[in-house]
mmCIF file with all atom_site columns, C-alpha atoms in Angstrom:
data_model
loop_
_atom_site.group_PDB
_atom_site.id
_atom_site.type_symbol
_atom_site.label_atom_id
_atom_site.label_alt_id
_atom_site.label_comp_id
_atom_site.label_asym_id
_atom_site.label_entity_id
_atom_site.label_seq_id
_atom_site.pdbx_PDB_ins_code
_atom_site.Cartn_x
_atom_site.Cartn_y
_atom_site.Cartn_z
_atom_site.occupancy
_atom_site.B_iso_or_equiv
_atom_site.pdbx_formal_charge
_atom_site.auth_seq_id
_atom_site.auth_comp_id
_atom_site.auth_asym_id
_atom_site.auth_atom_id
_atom_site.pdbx_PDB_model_num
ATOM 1   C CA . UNK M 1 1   ? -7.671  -32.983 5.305   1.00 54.00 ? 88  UNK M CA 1
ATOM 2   C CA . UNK M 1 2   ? -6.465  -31.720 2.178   1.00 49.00 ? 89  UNK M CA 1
ATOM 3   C CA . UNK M 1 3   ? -9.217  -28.914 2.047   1.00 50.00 ? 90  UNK M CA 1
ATOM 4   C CA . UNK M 1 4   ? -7.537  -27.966 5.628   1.00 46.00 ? 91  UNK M CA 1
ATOM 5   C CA . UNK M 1 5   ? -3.969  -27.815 4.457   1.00 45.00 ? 92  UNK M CA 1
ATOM 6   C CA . UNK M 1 6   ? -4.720  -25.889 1.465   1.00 41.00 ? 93  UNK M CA 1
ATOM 7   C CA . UNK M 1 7   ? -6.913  -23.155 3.504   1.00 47.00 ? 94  UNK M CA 1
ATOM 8   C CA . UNK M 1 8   ? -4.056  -23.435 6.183   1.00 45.00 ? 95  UNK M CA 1
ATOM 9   C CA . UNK M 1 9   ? -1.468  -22.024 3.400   1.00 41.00 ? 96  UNK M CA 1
ATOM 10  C CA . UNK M 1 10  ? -3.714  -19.684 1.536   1.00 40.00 ? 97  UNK M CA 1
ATOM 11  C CA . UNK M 1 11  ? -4.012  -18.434 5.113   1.00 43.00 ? 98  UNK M CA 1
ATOM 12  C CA . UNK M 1 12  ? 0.119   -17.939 5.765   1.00 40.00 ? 99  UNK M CA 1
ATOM 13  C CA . UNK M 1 13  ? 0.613   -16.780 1.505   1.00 39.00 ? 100 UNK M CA 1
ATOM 14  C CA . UNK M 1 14  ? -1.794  -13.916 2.277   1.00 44.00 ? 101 UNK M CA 1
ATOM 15  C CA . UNK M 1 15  ? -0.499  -12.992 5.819   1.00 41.00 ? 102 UNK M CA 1
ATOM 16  C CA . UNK M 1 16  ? 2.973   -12.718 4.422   1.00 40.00 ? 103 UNK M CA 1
ATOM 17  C CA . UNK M 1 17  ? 2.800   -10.962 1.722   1.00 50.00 ? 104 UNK M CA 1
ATOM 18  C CA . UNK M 1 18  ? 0.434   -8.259  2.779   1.00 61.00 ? 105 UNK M CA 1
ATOM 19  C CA . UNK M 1 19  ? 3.194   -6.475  5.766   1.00 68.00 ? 106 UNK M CA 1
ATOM 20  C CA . UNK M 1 20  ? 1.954   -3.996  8.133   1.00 73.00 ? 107 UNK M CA 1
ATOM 21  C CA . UNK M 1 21  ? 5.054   -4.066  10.570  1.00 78.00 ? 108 UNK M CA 1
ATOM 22  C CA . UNK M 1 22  ? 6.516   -0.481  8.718   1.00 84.00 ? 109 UNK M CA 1
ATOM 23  C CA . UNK M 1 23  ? 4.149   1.163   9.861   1.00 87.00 ? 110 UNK M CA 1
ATOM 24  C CA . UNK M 1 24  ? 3.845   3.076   13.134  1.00 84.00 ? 111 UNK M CA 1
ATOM 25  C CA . UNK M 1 25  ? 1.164   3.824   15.652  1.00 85.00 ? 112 UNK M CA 1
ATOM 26  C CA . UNK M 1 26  ? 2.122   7.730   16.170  1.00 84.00 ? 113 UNK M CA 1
ATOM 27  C CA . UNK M 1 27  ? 0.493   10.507  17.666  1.00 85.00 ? 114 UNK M CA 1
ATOM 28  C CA . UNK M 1 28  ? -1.678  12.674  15.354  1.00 82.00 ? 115 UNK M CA 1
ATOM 29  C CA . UNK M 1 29  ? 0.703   15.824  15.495  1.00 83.00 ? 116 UNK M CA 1
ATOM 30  C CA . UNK M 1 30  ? 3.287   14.140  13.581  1.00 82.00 ? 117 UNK M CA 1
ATOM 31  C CA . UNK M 1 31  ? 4.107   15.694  10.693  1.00 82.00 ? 118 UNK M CA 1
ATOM 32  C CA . UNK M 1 32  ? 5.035   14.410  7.631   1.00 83.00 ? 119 UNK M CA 1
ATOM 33  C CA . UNK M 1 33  ? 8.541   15.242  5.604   1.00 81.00 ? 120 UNK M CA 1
ATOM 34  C CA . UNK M 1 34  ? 7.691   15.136  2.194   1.00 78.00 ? 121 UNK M CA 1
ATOM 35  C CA . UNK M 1 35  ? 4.235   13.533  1.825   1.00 84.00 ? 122 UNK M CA 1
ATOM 36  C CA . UNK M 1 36  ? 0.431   12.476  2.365   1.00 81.00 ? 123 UNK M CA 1
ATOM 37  C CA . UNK M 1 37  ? -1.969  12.476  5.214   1.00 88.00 ? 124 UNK M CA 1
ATOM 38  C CA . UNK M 1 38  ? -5.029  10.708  4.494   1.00 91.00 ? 125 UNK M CA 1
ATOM 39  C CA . UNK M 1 39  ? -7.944  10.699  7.395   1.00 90.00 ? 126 UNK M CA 1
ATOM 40  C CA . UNK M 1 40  ? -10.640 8.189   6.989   1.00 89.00 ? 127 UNK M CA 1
ATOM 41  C CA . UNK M 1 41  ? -13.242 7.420   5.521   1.00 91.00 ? 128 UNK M CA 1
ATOM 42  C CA . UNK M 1 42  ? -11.358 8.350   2.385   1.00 95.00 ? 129 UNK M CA 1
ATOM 43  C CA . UNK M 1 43  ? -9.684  4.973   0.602   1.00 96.00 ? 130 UNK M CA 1
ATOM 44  C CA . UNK M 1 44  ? -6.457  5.412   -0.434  1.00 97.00 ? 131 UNK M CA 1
ATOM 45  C CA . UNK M 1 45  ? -3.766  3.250   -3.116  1.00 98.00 ? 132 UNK M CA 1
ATOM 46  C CA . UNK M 1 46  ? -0.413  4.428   -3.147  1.00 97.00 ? 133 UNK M CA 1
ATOM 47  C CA . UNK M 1 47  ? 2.125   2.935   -5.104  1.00 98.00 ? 134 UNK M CA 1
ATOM 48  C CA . UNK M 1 48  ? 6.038   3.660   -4.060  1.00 98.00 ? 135 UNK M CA 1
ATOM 49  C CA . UNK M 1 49  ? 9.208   2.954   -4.660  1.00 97.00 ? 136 UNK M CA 1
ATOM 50  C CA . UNK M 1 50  ? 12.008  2.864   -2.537  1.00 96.00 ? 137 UNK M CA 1
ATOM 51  C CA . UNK M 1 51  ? 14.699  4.608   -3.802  1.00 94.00 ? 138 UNK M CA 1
ATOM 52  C CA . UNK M 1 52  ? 17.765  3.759   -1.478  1.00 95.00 ? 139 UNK M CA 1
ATOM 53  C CA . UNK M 1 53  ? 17.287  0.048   -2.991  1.00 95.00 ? 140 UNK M CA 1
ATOM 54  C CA . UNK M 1 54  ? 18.328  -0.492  -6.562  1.00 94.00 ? 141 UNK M CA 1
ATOM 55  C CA . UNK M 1 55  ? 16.492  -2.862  -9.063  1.00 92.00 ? 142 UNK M CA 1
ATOM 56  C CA . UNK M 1 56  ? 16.627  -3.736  -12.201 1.00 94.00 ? 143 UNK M CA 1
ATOM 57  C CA . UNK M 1 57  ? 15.535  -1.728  -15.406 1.00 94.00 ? 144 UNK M CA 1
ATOM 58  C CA . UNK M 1 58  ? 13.083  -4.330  -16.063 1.00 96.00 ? 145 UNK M CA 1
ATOM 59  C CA . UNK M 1 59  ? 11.912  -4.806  -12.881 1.00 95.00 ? 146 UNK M CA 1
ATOM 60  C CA . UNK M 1 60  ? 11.291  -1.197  -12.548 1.00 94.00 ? 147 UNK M CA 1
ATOM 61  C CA . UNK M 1 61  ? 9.388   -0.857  -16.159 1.00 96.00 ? 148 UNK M CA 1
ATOM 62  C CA . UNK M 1 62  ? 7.318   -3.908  -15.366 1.00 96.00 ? 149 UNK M CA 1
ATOM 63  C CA . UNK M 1 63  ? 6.223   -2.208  -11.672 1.00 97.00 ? 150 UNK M CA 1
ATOM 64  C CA . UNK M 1 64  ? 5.477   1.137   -13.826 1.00 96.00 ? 151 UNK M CA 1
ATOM 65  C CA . UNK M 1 65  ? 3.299   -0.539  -16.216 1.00 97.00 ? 152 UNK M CA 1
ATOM 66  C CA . UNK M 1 66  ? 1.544   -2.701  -13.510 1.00 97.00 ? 153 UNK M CA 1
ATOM 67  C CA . UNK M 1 67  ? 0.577   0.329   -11.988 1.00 96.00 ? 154 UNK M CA 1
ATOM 68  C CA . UNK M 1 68  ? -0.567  2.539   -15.334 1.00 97.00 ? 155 UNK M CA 1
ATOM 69  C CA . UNK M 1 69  ? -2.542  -0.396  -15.852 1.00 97.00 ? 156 UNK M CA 1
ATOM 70  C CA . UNK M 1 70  ? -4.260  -0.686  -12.052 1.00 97.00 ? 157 UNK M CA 1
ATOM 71  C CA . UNK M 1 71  ? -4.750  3.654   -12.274 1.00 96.00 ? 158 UNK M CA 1
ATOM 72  C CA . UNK M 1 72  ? -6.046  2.699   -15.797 1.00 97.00 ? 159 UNK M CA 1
ATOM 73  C CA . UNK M 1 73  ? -8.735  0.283   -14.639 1.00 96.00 ? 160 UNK M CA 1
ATOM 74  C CA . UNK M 1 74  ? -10.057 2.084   -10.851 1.00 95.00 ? 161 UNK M CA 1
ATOM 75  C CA . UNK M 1 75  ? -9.075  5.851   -11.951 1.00 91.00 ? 162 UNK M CA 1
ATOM 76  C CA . UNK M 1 76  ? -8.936  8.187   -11.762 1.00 89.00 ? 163 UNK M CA 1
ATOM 77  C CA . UNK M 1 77  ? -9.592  9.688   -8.291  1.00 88.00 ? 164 UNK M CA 1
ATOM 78  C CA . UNK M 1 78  ? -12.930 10.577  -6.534  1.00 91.00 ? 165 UNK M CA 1
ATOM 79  C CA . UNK M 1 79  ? -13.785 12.629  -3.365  1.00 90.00 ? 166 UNK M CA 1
ATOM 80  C CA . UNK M 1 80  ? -13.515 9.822   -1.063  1.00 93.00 ? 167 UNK M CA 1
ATOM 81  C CA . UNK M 1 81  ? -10.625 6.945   -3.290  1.00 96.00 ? 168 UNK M CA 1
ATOM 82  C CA . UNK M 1 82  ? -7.294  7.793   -5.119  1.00 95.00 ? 169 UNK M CA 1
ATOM 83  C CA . UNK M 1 83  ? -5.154  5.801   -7.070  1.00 96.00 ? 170 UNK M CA 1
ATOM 84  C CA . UNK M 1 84  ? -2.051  6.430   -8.428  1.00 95.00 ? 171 UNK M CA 1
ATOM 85  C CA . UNK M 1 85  ? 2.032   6.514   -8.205  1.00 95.00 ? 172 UNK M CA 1
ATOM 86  C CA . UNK M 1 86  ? 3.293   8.774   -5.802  1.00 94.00 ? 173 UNK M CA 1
ATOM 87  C CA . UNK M 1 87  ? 7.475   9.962   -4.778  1.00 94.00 ? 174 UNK M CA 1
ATOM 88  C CA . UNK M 1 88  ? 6.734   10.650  -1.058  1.00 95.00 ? 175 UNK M CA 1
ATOM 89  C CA . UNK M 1 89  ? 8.876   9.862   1.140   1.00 95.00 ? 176 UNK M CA 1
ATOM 90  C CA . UNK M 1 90  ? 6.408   9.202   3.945   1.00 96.00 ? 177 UNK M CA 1
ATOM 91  C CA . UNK M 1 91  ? 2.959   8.578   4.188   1.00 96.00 ? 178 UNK M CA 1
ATOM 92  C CA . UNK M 1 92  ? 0.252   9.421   7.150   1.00 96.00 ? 179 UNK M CA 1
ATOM 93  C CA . UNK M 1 93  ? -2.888  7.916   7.452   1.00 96.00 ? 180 UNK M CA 1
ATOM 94  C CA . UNK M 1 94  ? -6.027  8.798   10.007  1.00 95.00 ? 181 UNK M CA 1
ATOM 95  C CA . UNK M 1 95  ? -8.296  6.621   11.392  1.00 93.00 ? 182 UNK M CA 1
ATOM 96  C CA . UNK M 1 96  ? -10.580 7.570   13.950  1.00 90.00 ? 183 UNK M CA 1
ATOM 97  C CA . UNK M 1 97  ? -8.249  7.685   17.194  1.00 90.00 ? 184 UNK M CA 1
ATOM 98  C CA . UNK M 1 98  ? -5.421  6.260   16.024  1.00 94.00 ? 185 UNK M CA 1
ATOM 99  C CA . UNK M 1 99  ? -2.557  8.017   13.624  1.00 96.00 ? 186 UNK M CA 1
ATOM 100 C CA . UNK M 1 100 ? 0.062   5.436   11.325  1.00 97.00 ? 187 UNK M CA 1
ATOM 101 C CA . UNK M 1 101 ? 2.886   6.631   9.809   1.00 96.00 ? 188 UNK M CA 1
ATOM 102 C CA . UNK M 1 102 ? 4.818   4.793   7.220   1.00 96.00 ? 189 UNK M CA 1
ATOM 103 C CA . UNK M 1 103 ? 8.521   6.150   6.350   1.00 96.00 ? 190 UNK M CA 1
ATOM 104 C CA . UNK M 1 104 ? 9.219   4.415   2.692   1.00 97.00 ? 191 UNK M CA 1
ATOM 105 C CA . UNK M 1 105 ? 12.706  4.639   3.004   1.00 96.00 ? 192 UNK M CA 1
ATOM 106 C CA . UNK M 1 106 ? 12.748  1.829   5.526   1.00 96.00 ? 193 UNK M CA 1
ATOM 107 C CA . UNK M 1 107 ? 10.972  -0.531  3.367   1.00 97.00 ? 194 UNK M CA 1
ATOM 108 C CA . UNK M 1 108 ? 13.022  -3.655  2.166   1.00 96.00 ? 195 UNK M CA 1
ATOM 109 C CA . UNK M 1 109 ? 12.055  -3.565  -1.273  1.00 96.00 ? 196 UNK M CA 1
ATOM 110 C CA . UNK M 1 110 ? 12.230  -1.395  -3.950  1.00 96.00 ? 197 UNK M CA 1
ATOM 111 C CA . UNK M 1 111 ? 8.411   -1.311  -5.030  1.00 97.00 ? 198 UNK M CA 1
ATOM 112 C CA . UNK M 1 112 ? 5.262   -1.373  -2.814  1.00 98.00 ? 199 UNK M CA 1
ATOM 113 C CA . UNK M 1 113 ? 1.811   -0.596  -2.728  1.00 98.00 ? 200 UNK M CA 1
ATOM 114 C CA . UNK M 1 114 ? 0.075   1.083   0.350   1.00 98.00 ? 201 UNK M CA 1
ATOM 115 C CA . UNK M 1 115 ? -3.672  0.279   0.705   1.00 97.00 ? 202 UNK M CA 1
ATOM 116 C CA . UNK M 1 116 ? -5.868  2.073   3.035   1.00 97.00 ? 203 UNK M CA 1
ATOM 117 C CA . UNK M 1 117 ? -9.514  0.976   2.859   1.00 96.00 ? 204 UNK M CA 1
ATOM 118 C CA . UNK M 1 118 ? -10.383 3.936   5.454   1.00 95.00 ? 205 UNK M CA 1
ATOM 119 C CA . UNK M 1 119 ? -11.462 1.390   8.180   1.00 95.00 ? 206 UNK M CA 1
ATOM 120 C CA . UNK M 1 120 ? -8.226  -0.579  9.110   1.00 95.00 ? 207 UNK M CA 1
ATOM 121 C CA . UNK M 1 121 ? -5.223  0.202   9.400   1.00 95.00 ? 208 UNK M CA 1
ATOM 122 C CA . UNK M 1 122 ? -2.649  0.396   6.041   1.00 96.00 ? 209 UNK M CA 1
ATOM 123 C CA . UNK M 1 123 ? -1.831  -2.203  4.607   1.00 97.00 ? 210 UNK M CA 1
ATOM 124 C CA . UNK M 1 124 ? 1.839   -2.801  2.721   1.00 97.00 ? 211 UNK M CA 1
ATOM 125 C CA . UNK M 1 125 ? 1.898   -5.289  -0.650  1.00 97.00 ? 212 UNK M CA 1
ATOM 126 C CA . UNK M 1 126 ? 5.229   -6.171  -2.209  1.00 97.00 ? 213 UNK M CA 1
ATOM 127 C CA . UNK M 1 127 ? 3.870   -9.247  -4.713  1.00 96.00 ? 214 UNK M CA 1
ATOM 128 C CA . UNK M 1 128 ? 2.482   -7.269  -7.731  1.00 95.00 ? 215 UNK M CA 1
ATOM 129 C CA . UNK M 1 129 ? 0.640   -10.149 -8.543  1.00 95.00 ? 216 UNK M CA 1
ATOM 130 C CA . UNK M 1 130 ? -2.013  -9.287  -5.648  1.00 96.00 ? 217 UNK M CA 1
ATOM 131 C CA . UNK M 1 131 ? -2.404  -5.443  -6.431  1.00 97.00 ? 218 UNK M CA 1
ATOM 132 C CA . UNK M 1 132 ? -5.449  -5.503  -8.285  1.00 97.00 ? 219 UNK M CA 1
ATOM 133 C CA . UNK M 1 133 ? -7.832  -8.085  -6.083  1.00 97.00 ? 220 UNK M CA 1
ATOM 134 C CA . UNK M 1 134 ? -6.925  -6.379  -3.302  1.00 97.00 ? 221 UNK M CA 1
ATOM 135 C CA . UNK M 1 135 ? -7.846  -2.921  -4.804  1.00 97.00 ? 222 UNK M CA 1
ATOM 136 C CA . UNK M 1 136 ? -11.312 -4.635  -5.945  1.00 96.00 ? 223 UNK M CA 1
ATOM 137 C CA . UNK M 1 137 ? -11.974 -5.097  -2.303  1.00 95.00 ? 224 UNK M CA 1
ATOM 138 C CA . UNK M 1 138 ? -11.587 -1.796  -0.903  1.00 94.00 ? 225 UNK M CA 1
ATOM 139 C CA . UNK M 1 139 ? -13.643 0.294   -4.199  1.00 88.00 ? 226 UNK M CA 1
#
């Protein structure tokens, strides 16, 4: 029983804090503002701030350095993965017959990180903490 209940909330920790809900199924003309466009099978980590929400100085030095250290460890980029920090203000990804478009402005917090593994579509991470084993999984 225990075994159950701690599966059960590993289970609703890691559908939480992964969020896919910002971004939208569009069609594949859509252009993008100020940005990417990524078409699969190419594996993509994008790491972006929000800048309409503020944070801390600390906050915002600790997300830097978490993400030097991440481009650090799986840089730097190949023909078919990047890594790395990016100031667009939207992102588009292909994948097969379907188009997703992510805005960051409309994100609800300050720093993110955008995974694309090139066969599902992007995911959104907010809880630093999980950047790196989730990177392992997609290189």
């Amino acid at each position: 029983m225990k075994k159950l209940t701690l599966i059960s909330t590993l289970i609703i920790l890691s559908l939480t804090s992964c969020n896919s809900r910002f971004i939208e199924n569009v069609e594949a003309g859509k252009k993008t503002k100020f940005g990417f466009e990524v078409t699969a099978p190419n594996k993509t980590v994008y790491f972006v701030e929000n800048e309409k929400i503020n944070t801390s100085q600390i906050e915002s030095i600790k997300f830097k350095n978490t993400t030097n250290k991440l481009y650090n460890n799986y840089g730097p980029a190949t023909d078919i993965f990047y890594i790395g920090r990016t100031n667009a203000k939207d992102l588009k990804f292909n994948l097969n017959d379907k188009t997703y478009y992510l805005e960051i402005s409309k994100l609800p917090k300050r720093n993110a990180m955008v995974l694309f593994d090139g066969k599902h579509k992007p995911k959104i991470v907010f809880k630093s903490k999980k950047f790196e084993k989730l990177i392992k999984k997609i290189k």
